[in-house]
Amino acid sequence: MAKKNNDKNENKTVDGEATQILPVEQILPPSLNLLSIQGRPIFPGIFTPLQISNEDDQKAVEAAMKADGFIGISLVKDDKKKGSIKNLCAVGTAARIIKKINLPDGGVNIFISTIKRFKIRSTLHEQSPMAALVDYLDDEEDNTFQVKALTRALISEMKEISENNPMFSEEMRLNMVNIDHPGKIADFIASILNIEKNDQQKILETVNVRQRMEQVLVFIKKEQELLRIQKKIQNEINERVEKNQRDYFLREELKSIQEELGTDAEGTATDYKKFKEKIEELKFEGEIKESVDSELAKFQVMDPNSPEYIGTRNFLELVCALPWKDEVVEEYDLIKAKKILDGDHYGLDDVKKRIVEFLAVRKLKKDNKGSILLLVGPPGVGKTSVGKSIARAMNKPFYRFSVGGMRDEAEIKGHRRTYIGAMPGKIIQGLKIAKSRSPVFLIDEVDKMGSSSQGDPASALLEALDPEQNVSFRDNYLDLPFDISDVFFILTANTLDSIPAPLLDRAEVIQLPGYIDQEKMEIARNYLIPKNLEKNGLKKGQVKFTAKALSRIAEEYARESGVRAFEKALDKIDRKIVTELLTAQSASSKSVADKKVTVDAADLDKYLGKPVFDESSIKRAAKPGTAIGLAWTSMGGDTLLLESVSFPGKNGGLQLTGQMGDVMKESAQIAFNWARRYLIANGKKDAKWFDENTVHLHIPEGATPKDGPSAGITMATTFVSLLTGKTIKPNLAMTGELSLTGQVLPIGGLREKTVAAKRNKIKTILIPKANLRDLEETPDRVKAGIKFVPVTDVSEVIAAAF
């Protein structure tokens, strides 16, 4: 650190005798070798070392030492430019070199005593070593009270700064107090303050003592403010660090206390203690005990911020929530069960009868394993609601999930816990929600499962439904054997065609038929109308439907097998009535609740618009070459109008259109070959005609795929009608497969086909004689108004059709 220089005089000797003693300022030379410095200027009255490494500056030092030891020190204006007097500040500090030390690395270390300000007057030598004529600057002193006050203020403010700053040594404080000149006090303070070099140079260039002291006082105030802000920031940081340390120690201490007590901060039991108590209650054994205890031990030592913590916690929560020890009790009354089924569903007598029989065997046997029902029927006939009713009848929890469109087997068997966001499958989720080992599980839309690169859900479902395997069902997430053999599985599907055979083999199939118009009307009266009135904010009995209105809705607006379209029509009518009542309320004082509305058949055009189905939509075989067949689809029964035409062709043969499947195409070829043989044998056509003409068979609604073996006799009848020019009897339909020798083979879905025939105003149906047993099981209300003609050979069909 630079020291204050108190050497004021210089002793001169001549021939060894002392002469007059002169002040050092008076012997300063008129010219000075100049030393350039970077960084900050050096003020007068300072004793300080300087390290000289630049070769040009070393030359200046050598020149000064050869002369009288005096040198001028001036600040460089631009550090990037080369040494030149033009690049030096005009005002600098004259100094005397006290000592010079050569350093091992070739540099020079000098100790200087700064004496007085100077100003460059003219250049003697612009390049190294630089030299110039100079004028020495004296302080413009103003010995007033203002200067004295500024002196005291400077010393006082610097004491405050030095006391709070460990960078100021005791020696610096003493030097500052012992200086007896106001200007030198200002210079000393300016040299030790953290001031920009340009500001320090301005102070160096200020000759007036009062102005110099005022400038320094401003910088002292800035330094004080900077120190105050710095101290504030430091205190805040210290407080934060201390608080964090204190919080850390408190948390560690609290954690130790909680571990000792087994509680959290609110005094409730910790997760570990809860899991431990629950697991001990469950009294696991073998593999389950080993796996769960291992996970619990890991959970105890896990950091709550660890990524695995949440996964392990979720696993233990699932283990504790599953009904491992739930007792399976089969306590239900068959009479009560029948009442529940009758109360929830109109019709479906055969279905309800089979369900009650199923429950009776289950109750007597007291063995729940292998209890799987498969409810098959068109949409809207009540498959899901039947499942709910079974659960109510058995007094068991009910859980439903759909597998329609499912392509990932993990939805059934869960994801492995190695994956982030892993979850158990639907089976385990359902058991957790139901909180019972023997709930009723309804698995919807099993005929619409798919498969993909994620696996085959249908195959994964096989294990869950197999009574030989599901006693130790393993979910991928749980990865522990769980007995699900007590679960009562109910499956639903629209068709059996797309259900895998192994899955179908495990279930008891119950067919739910479509509804005829009379059944729809009864369902509407007993279930749909009250439900929709409540749904739309109307009171019971506020809207009444006449029998003709309900009959017309069934015939002209909702002909599908189920009752969903019927319910939508009723809902639409109720909404329009509510709108009318509220609109009329503003014009009348009568409350909406007091008004009653009766809907008749004639009102339906206003509420529902033009009929969706009318007389024009009824299929009629009114021309030769047409016949009406009956088909069964996933949407229920349907009527098909088969059309055929003939035209000259070189090669003859049969042409087919209408999106037919392979089975139906084969049936068409068999029917055509039989008709050809029949017509040639009876002299209606000769073989040459068939060689020269092409017969085209088409089934309208070509965009809809059709397949199945039940249209054989209808196709044969169509060909005979075309080639004989005869039209079949009105309101007649037929169903049955045809063999190549003319035998009529049995078909399926007779009830559904009969319902479809009634919708199409059919009066006579030709059926295979082998299907009479199905006809006996069909309710009388379905068969009412239709004549059934059993046939065994296609010749009987031809005789009855024309």
Short mmCIF file of C-alpha atoms in Angstrom, two decimals, residues 111-446:
data_model
loop_
_atom_site.label_atom_id
_atom_site.label_comp_id
_atom_site.label_asym_id
_atom_site.label_seq_id
_atom_site.Cartn_x
_atom_site.Cartn_y
_atom_site.Cartn_z
CA PHE A 111 10.05 2.97 -5.21
CA ILE A 112 8.86 6.53 -5.81
CA SER A 113 7.92 9.49 -3.70
CA THR A 114 5.29 11.62 -5.48
CA ILE A 115 5.78 15.33 -5.01
CA LYS A 116 3.65 17.70 -7.08
CA ARG A 117 1.17 18.05 -9.94
CA PHE A 118 2.51 19.06 -13.32
CA LYS A 119 1.11 19.92 -16.71
CA ILE A 120 2.85 19.15 -19.98
CA ARG A 121 3.79 22.41 -21.72
CA SER A 122 5.66 21.09 -24.76
CA THR A 123 7.17 17.87 -26.03
CA LEU A 124 10.90 17.31 -25.95
CA HIS A 125 10.92 13.68 -27.07
CA GLU A 126 7.68 12.14 -28.25
CA GLN A 127 8.86 8.52 -28.44
CA SER A 128 10.71 6.37 -25.93
CA PRO A 129 12.11 7.66 -23.70
CA MET A 130 9.40 10.33 -23.64
CA ALA A 131 10.36 13.75 -22.25
CA ALA A 132 8.58 17.10 -22.01
CA LEU A 133 8.85 20.60 -20.60
CA VAL A 134 6.34 20.92 -17.75
CA ASP A 135 4.67 23.54 -15.59
CA TYR A 136 4.19 22.65 -11.91
CA LEU A 137 0.73 23.31 -10.50
CA ASP A 138 0.27 24.80 -7.05
CA ASP A 139 -2.91 24.32 -5.00
CA GLU A 140 -5.27 27.25 -5.02
CA GLU A 141 -5.85 27.45 -1.29
CA ASP A 142 -8.89 29.09 0.19
CA ASN A 143 -8.39 29.16 3.92
CA THR A 144 -11.98 29.68 4.83
CA PHE A 145 -14.39 28.12 7.28
CA GLN A 146 -15.94 26.27 4.38
CA VAL A 147 -12.65 24.49 3.70
CA LYS A 148 -12.25 23.64 7.37
CA ALA A 149 -15.79 22.27 7.47
CA LEU A 150 -15.12 20.17 4.38
CA THR A 151 -11.91 18.87 5.97
CA ARG A 152 -13.74 17.74 9.07
CA ALA A 153 -16.52 16.24 6.97
CA LEU A 154 -14.05 14.26 4.86
CA ILE A 155 -12.22 12.89 7.89
CA SER A 156 -15.48 12.08 9.69
CA GLU A 157 -17.07 10.31 6.69
CA MET A 158 -13.88 8.36 5.96
CA LYS A 159 -13.71 7.19 9.57
CA GLU A 160 -17.22 5.75 9.16
CA ILE A 161 -16.21 3.99 5.93
CA SER A 162 -12.92 2.68 7.35
CA GLU A 163 -14.58 1.33 10.51
CA ASN A 164 -17.03 -0.78 8.48
CA ASN A 165 -14.50 -1.87 5.86
CA PRO A 166 -11.75 -4.33 6.80
CA MET A 167 -9.79 -3.25 3.69
CA PHE A 168 -8.69 -0.06 5.49
CA SER A 169 -5.68 -0.70 7.75
CA GLU A 170 -4.90 1.11 10.97
CA GLU A 171 -1.86 2.70 9.30
CA MET A 172 -4.09 4.23 6.63
CA ARG A 173 -6.36 5.69 9.29
CA LEU A 174 -3.37 7.27 11.11
CA ASN A 175 -1.93 8.72 7.90
CA MET A 176 -5.27 10.29 7.06
CA VAL A 177 -5.54 11.95 10.49
CA ASN A 178 -1.93 13.21 10.51
CA ILE A 179 -2.12 15.03 7.16
CA ASP A 180 -2.09 18.73 7.90
CA HIS A 181 -3.13 20.12 4.48
CA PRO A 182 -6.74 20.05 3.15
CA GLY A 183 -5.68 19.46 -0.45
CA LYS A 184 -3.43 16.55 0.48
CA ILE A 185 -6.24 15.06 2.58
CA ALA A 186 -8.45 15.12 -0.53
CA ASP A 187 -5.67 13.57 -2.63
CA PHE A 188 -5.06 10.78 -0.11
CA ILE A 189 -8.76 9.91 0.17
CA ALA A 190 -9.16 9.98 -3.63
CA SER A 191 -6.27 7.54 -3.98
CA ILE A 192 -7.77 4.93 -1.63
CA LEU A 193 -11.43 5.17 -2.68
CA ASN A 194 -12.80 2.77 -5.30
CA ILE A 195 -13.35 5.42 -7.99
CA GLU A 196 -13.27 5.12 -11.79
CA LYS A 197 -9.91 6.20 -13.27
CA ASN A 198 -11.46 9.04 -15.29
CA ASP A 199 -13.05 10.45 -12.12
CA GLN A 200 -9.72 10.18 -10.28
CA GLN A 201 -7.98 11.97 -13.17
CA LYS A 202 -10.52 14.80 -12.92
CA ILE A 203 -9.73 15.12 -9.19
CA LEU A 204 -6.00 15.17 -10.03
CA GLU A 205 -6.58 17.94 -12.55
CA THR A 206 -8.58 20.05 -10.04
CA VAL A 207 -6.22 22.68 -8.59
CA ASN A 208 -8.79 24.48 -6.42
CA VAL A 209 -8.70 22.81 -3.00
CA ARG A 210 -12.35 23.48 -2.11
CA GLN A 211 -13.65 22.12 -5.41
CA ARG A 212 -11.38 19.11 -5.07
CA MET A 213 -12.69 18.39 -1.56
CA GLU A 214 -16.30 18.74 -2.71
CA GLN A 215 -15.72 16.23 -5.53
CA VAL A 216 -14.13 13.77 -3.11
CA LEU A 217 -16.99 14.22 -0.63
CA VAL A 218 -19.50 13.23 -3.36
CA PHE A 219 -17.58 10.03 -4.04
CA ILE A 220 -17.39 9.31 -0.30
CA LYS A 221 -21.20 9.54 -0.14
CA LYS A 222 -21.52 7.19 -3.12
CA GLU A 223 -19.14 4.77 -1.46
CA GLN A 224 -21.16 4.93 1.76
CA GLU A 225 -24.40 4.16 -0.15
CA LEU A 226 -22.71 1.29 -1.97
CA LEU A 227 -21.45 -0.09 1.33
CA ARG A 228 -24.91 0.27 2.86
CA ILE A 229 -26.53 -1.70 0.00
CA GLN A 230 -23.73 -4.25 0.11
CA LYS A 231 -24.20 -4.68 3.85
CA LYS A 232 -27.96 -5.04 3.40
CA ILE A 233 -27.52 -7.73 0.75
CA GLN A 234 -24.94 -9.50 2.89
CA ASN A 235 -27.26 -9.44 5.89
CA GLU A 236 -30.15 -10.83 3.84
CA ILE A 237 -27.95 -13.63 2.51
CA ASN A 238 -26.68 -14.39 6.00
CA GLU A 239 -30.24 -14.45 7.35
CA ARG A 240 -31.34 -16.76 4.54
CA VAL A 241 -28.42 -19.09 5.08
CA GLU A 242 -29.01 -19.09 8.80
CA LYS A 243 -32.74 -19.75 8.30
CA ASN A 244 -32.04 -22.61 5.88
CA GLN A 245 -29.57 -24.12 8.31
CA ARG A 246 -32.00 -23.69 11.17
CA ASP A 247 -34.84 -25.20 9.11
CA TYR A 248 -32.64 -28.11 8.08
CA PHE A 249 -31.67 -28.91 11.67
CA LEU A 250 -35.29 -28.54 12.81
CA ARG A 251 -36.53 -30.83 10.02
CA GLU A 252 -33.94 -33.44 10.86
CA GLU A 253 -34.88 -33.23 14.51
CA LEU A 254 -38.60 -33.38 13.65
CA LYS A 255 -37.99 -36.37 11.40
CA SER A 256 -36.26 -38.18 14.24
CA ILE A 257 -39.17 -37.40 16.57
CA GLN A 258 -41.73 -38.54 13.96
CA GLU A 259 -39.86 -41.78 13.34
CA GLU A 260 -39.81 -42.37 17.07
CA LEU A 261 -43.53 -41.64 17.44
CA GLY A 262 -44.60 -43.07 14.03
CA THR A 263 -46.59 -39.92 13.19
CA ASP A 264 -46.32 -36.95 10.82
CA ALA A 265 -46.28 -33.25 11.68
CA GLU A 266 -50.06 -33.19 12.30
CA GLY A 267 -49.89 -36.12 14.65
CA THR A 268 -51.48 -38.60 12.23
CA ALA A 269 -49.88 -41.93 11.43
CA THR A 270 -47.27 -41.87 8.68
CA ASP A 271 -47.75 -43.73 5.39
CA TYR A 272 -45.21 -46.33 6.43
CA LYS A 273 -46.97 -47.02 9.72
CA LYS A 274 -50.39 -47.20 8.01
CA PHE A 275 -49.12 -49.61 5.37
CA LYS A 276 -47.33 -51.72 7.98
CA GLU A 277 -50.45 -52.00 10.17
CA LYS A 278 -52.69 -52.88 7.22
CA ILE A 279 -50.27 -55.46 5.83
CA GLU A 280 -49.95 -57.08 9.25
CA GLU A 281 -53.76 -57.31 9.45
CA LEU A 282 -53.91 -59.06 6.07
CA LYS A 283 -51.50 -61.79 7.30
CA PHE A 284 -49.95 -62.58 3.94
CA GLU A 285 -48.03 -65.80 3.41
CA GLY A 286 -45.43 -67.18 1.05
CA GLU A 287 -44.58 -65.26 -2.11
CA ILE A 288 -47.04 -62.44 -1.41
CA LYS A 289 -45.58 -61.81 2.06
CA GLU A 290 -41.99 -61.79 0.79
CA SER A 291 -42.74 -59.38 -2.07
CA VAL A 292 -44.88 -56.98 -0.02
CA ASP A 293 -42.43 -56.94 2.93
CA SER A 294 -39.59 -56.19 0.53
CA GLU A 295 -41.46 -53.24 -0.99
CA LEU A 296 -42.39 -51.96 2.47
CA ALA A 297 -38.78 -52.11 3.64
CA LYS A 298 -37.66 -50.16 0.57
CA PHE A 299 -40.42 -47.60 1.15
CA GLN A 300 -39.25 -46.97 4.72
CA VAL A 301 -35.79 -45.80 3.68
CA MET A 302 -36.79 -44.00 0.46
CA ASP A 303 -36.40 -40.26 0.09
CA PRO A 304 -39.87 -38.74 -0.57
CA ASN A 305 -38.27 -36.75 -3.40
CA SER A 306 -37.03 -39.91 -5.10
CA PRO A 307 -38.73 -40.81 -8.44
CA GLU A 308 -39.36 -44.36 -7.17
CA TYR A 309 -41.10 -43.15 -4.01
CA ILE A 310 -44.47 -42.44 -5.67
CA GLY A 311 -44.39 -45.73 -7.60
CA THR A 312 -43.71 -47.79 -4.47
CA ARG A 313 -46.33 -45.84 -2.52
CA ASN A 314 -48.97 -46.46 -5.22
CA PHE A 315 -48.12 -50.16 -5.23
CA LEU A 316 -48.51 -50.44 -1.44
CA GLU A 317 -51.77 -48.47 -1.60
CA LEU A 318 -53.12 -50.94 -4.18
CA VAL A 319 -52.03 -53.95 -2.10
CA CYS A 320 -53.74 -52.54 1.00
CA ALA A 321 -56.92 -51.60 -0.93
CA LEU A 322 -57.53 -54.99 -2.59
CA PRO A 323 -60.07 -57.35 -0.95
CA TRP A 324 -57.60 -60.14 -0.12
CA LYS A 325 -59.56 -61.50 2.86
CA ASP A 326 -63.10 -60.60 1.84
CA GLU A 327 -65.48 -63.45 2.64
CA VAL A 328 -67.58 -64.65 -0.29
CA VAL A 329 -71.23 -64.99 0.73
CA GLU A 330 -73.91 -66.12 -1.73
CA GLU A 331 -77.06 -64.86 -0.03
CA TYR A 332 -79.88 -63.95 -2.37
CA ASP A 333 -83.53 -64.91 -2.80
CA LEU A 334 -84.57 -66.35 -6.17
CA ILE A 335 -88.11 -64.98 -5.84
CA LYS A 336 -86.75 -61.51 -5.10
CA ALA A 337 -84.28 -61.86 -7.95
CA LYS A 338 -87.11 -62.68 -10.36
CA LYS A 339 -89.11 -59.67 -9.14
CA ILE A 340 -86.12 -57.39 -9.74
CA LEU A 341 -85.63 -58.73 -13.26
CA ASP A 342 -89.36 -58.42 -14.03
CA GLY A 343 -89.47 -54.91 -12.60
CA ASP A 344 -86.47 -53.67 -14.55
CA HIS A 345 -87.28 -55.27 -17.92
CA TYR A 346 -90.41 -55.83 -19.94
CA GLY A 347 -90.57 -59.02 -21.96
CA LEU A 348 -87.34 -61.03 -22.37
CA ASP A 349 -89.15 -63.90 -20.63
CA ASP A 350 -86.78 -66.56 -21.94
CA VAL A 351 -83.76 -64.49 -20.96
CA LYS A 352 -85.02 -63.86 -17.42
CA LYS A 353 -85.98 -67.50 -17.06
CA ARG A 354 -82.48 -68.67 -18.01
CA ILE A 355 -80.88 -66.13 -15.67
CA VAL A 356 -83.00 -67.31 -12.72
CA GLU A 357 -82.09 -70.93 -13.55
CA PHE A 358 -78.44 -69.95 -13.69
CA LEU A 359 -78.67 -68.25 -10.26
CA ALA A 360 -80.54 -71.23 -8.79
CA VAL A 361 -77.75 -73.63 -9.76
CA ARG A 362 -75.15 -71.24 -8.43
CA LYS A 363 -76.98 -70.89 -5.12
CA LEU A 364 -77.48 -74.64 -4.65
CA LYS A 365 -73.99 -75.59 -5.74
CA LYS A 366 -72.36 -72.88 -3.58
CA ASP A 367 -69.47 -72.93 -6.01
CA ASN A 368 -68.90 -69.65 -7.78
CA LYS A 369 -66.15 -70.74 -10.11
CA GLY A 370 -66.80 -70.61 -13.83
CA SER A 371 -69.78 -68.27 -13.61
CA ILE A 372 -69.65 -66.50 -16.98
CA LEU A 373 -72.67 -65.28 -18.95
CA LEU A 374 -72.53 -63.92 -22.49
CA LEU A 375 -75.49 -61.73 -23.43
CA VAL A 376 -75.79 -61.44 -27.21
CA GLY A 377 -78.24 -59.20 -29.02
CA PRO A 378 -78.68 -56.13 -31.19
CA PRO A 379 -78.00 -52.65 -29.79
CA GLY A 380 -80.56 -51.11 -27.49
CA VAL A 381 -82.26 -54.30 -26.26
CA GLY A 382 -81.02 -53.91 -22.67
CA LYS A 383 -77.91 -56.09 -22.33
CA THR A 384 -76.10 -53.68 -20.00
CA SER A 385 -79.18 -53.00 -17.92
CA VAL A 386 -79.75 -56.77 -17.56
CA GLY A 387 -76.24 -57.01 -16.11
CA LYS A 388 -77.05 -54.27 -13.59
CA SER A 389 -80.26 -56.04 -12.64
CA ILE A 390 -78.38 -59.32 -12.06
CA ALA A 391 -76.00 -57.50 -9.70
CA ARG A 392 -78.97 -56.02 -7.79
CA ALA A 393 -80.71 -59.39 -7.68
CA MET A 394 -77.58 -61.00 -6.20
CA ASN A 395 -76.96 -58.06 -3.86
CA LYS A 396 -73.40 -57.68 -5.13
CA PRO A 397 -71.23 -54.70 -6.14
CA PHE A 398 -71.38 -53.91 -9.86
CA TYR A 399 -68.44 -52.81 -12.03
CA ARG A 400 -68.60 -52.22 -15.77
CA PHE A 401 -65.93 -51.56 -18.35
CA SER A 402 -65.96 -51.70 -22.13
CA VAL A 403 -63.37 -53.46 -24.29
CA GLY A 404 -64.79 -52.18 -27.58
CA GLY A 405 -61.91 -50.97 -29.75
CA MET A 406 -59.33 -52.04 -27.15
CA ARG A 407 -56.00 -52.95 -28.75
CA ASP A 408 -53.61 -53.06 -25.79
CA GLU A 409 -53.56 -56.13 -23.56
CA ALA A 410 -52.16 -53.93 -20.74
CA GLU A 411 -55.71 -52.56 -20.37
CA ILE A 412 -56.68 -56.04 -19.13
CA LYS A 413 -53.51 -57.23 -17.41
CA GLY A 414 -51.89 -53.91 -16.45
CA HIS A 415 -48.49 -52.34 -17.20
CA ARG A 416 -45.25 -53.45 -15.62
CA ARG A 417 -44.11 -51.16 -12.81
CA THR A 418 -40.83 -50.41 -14.58
CA TYR A 419 -42.72 -47.90 -16.75
CA ILE A 420 -43.51 -44.36 -15.64
CA GLY A 421 -47.24 -43.92 -15.16
CA ALA A 422 -47.84 -47.68 -14.94
CA MET A 423 -51.33 -48.74 -13.80
CA PRO A 424 -53.03 -52.04 -12.97
CA GLY A 425 -55.40 -53.57 -15.49
CA LYS A 426 -59.20 -53.23 -15.51
CA ILE A 427 -59.72 -56.46 -13.55
CA ILE A 428 -57.61 -55.37 -10.57
CA GLN A 429 -58.93 -51.79 -10.79
CA GLY A 430 -62.48 -53.12 -10.63
CA LEU A 431 -61.73 -55.26 -7.55
CA LYS A 432 -60.20 -52.23 -5.82
CA ILE A 433 -63.26 -50.10 -6.59
CA ALA A 434 -65.81 -52.80 -5.77
CA LYS A 435 -64.00 -53.68 -2.49
CA SER A 436 -65.22 -57.25 -2.85
CA ARG A 437 -63.75 -60.52 -4.10
CA SER A 438 -67.06 -61.57 -5.63
CA PRO A 439 -68.55 -58.59 -7.49
CA VAL A 440 -70.45 -58.67 -10.76
CA PHE A 441 -68.19 -57.57 -13.62
CA LEU A 442 -69.88 -56.51 -16.85
CA ILE A 443 -67.44 -56.54 -19.78
CA ASP A 444 -69.10 -54.70 -22.67
CA GLU A 445 -68.57 -55.12 -26.42
CA VAL A 446 -66.34 -58.21 -26.36
#
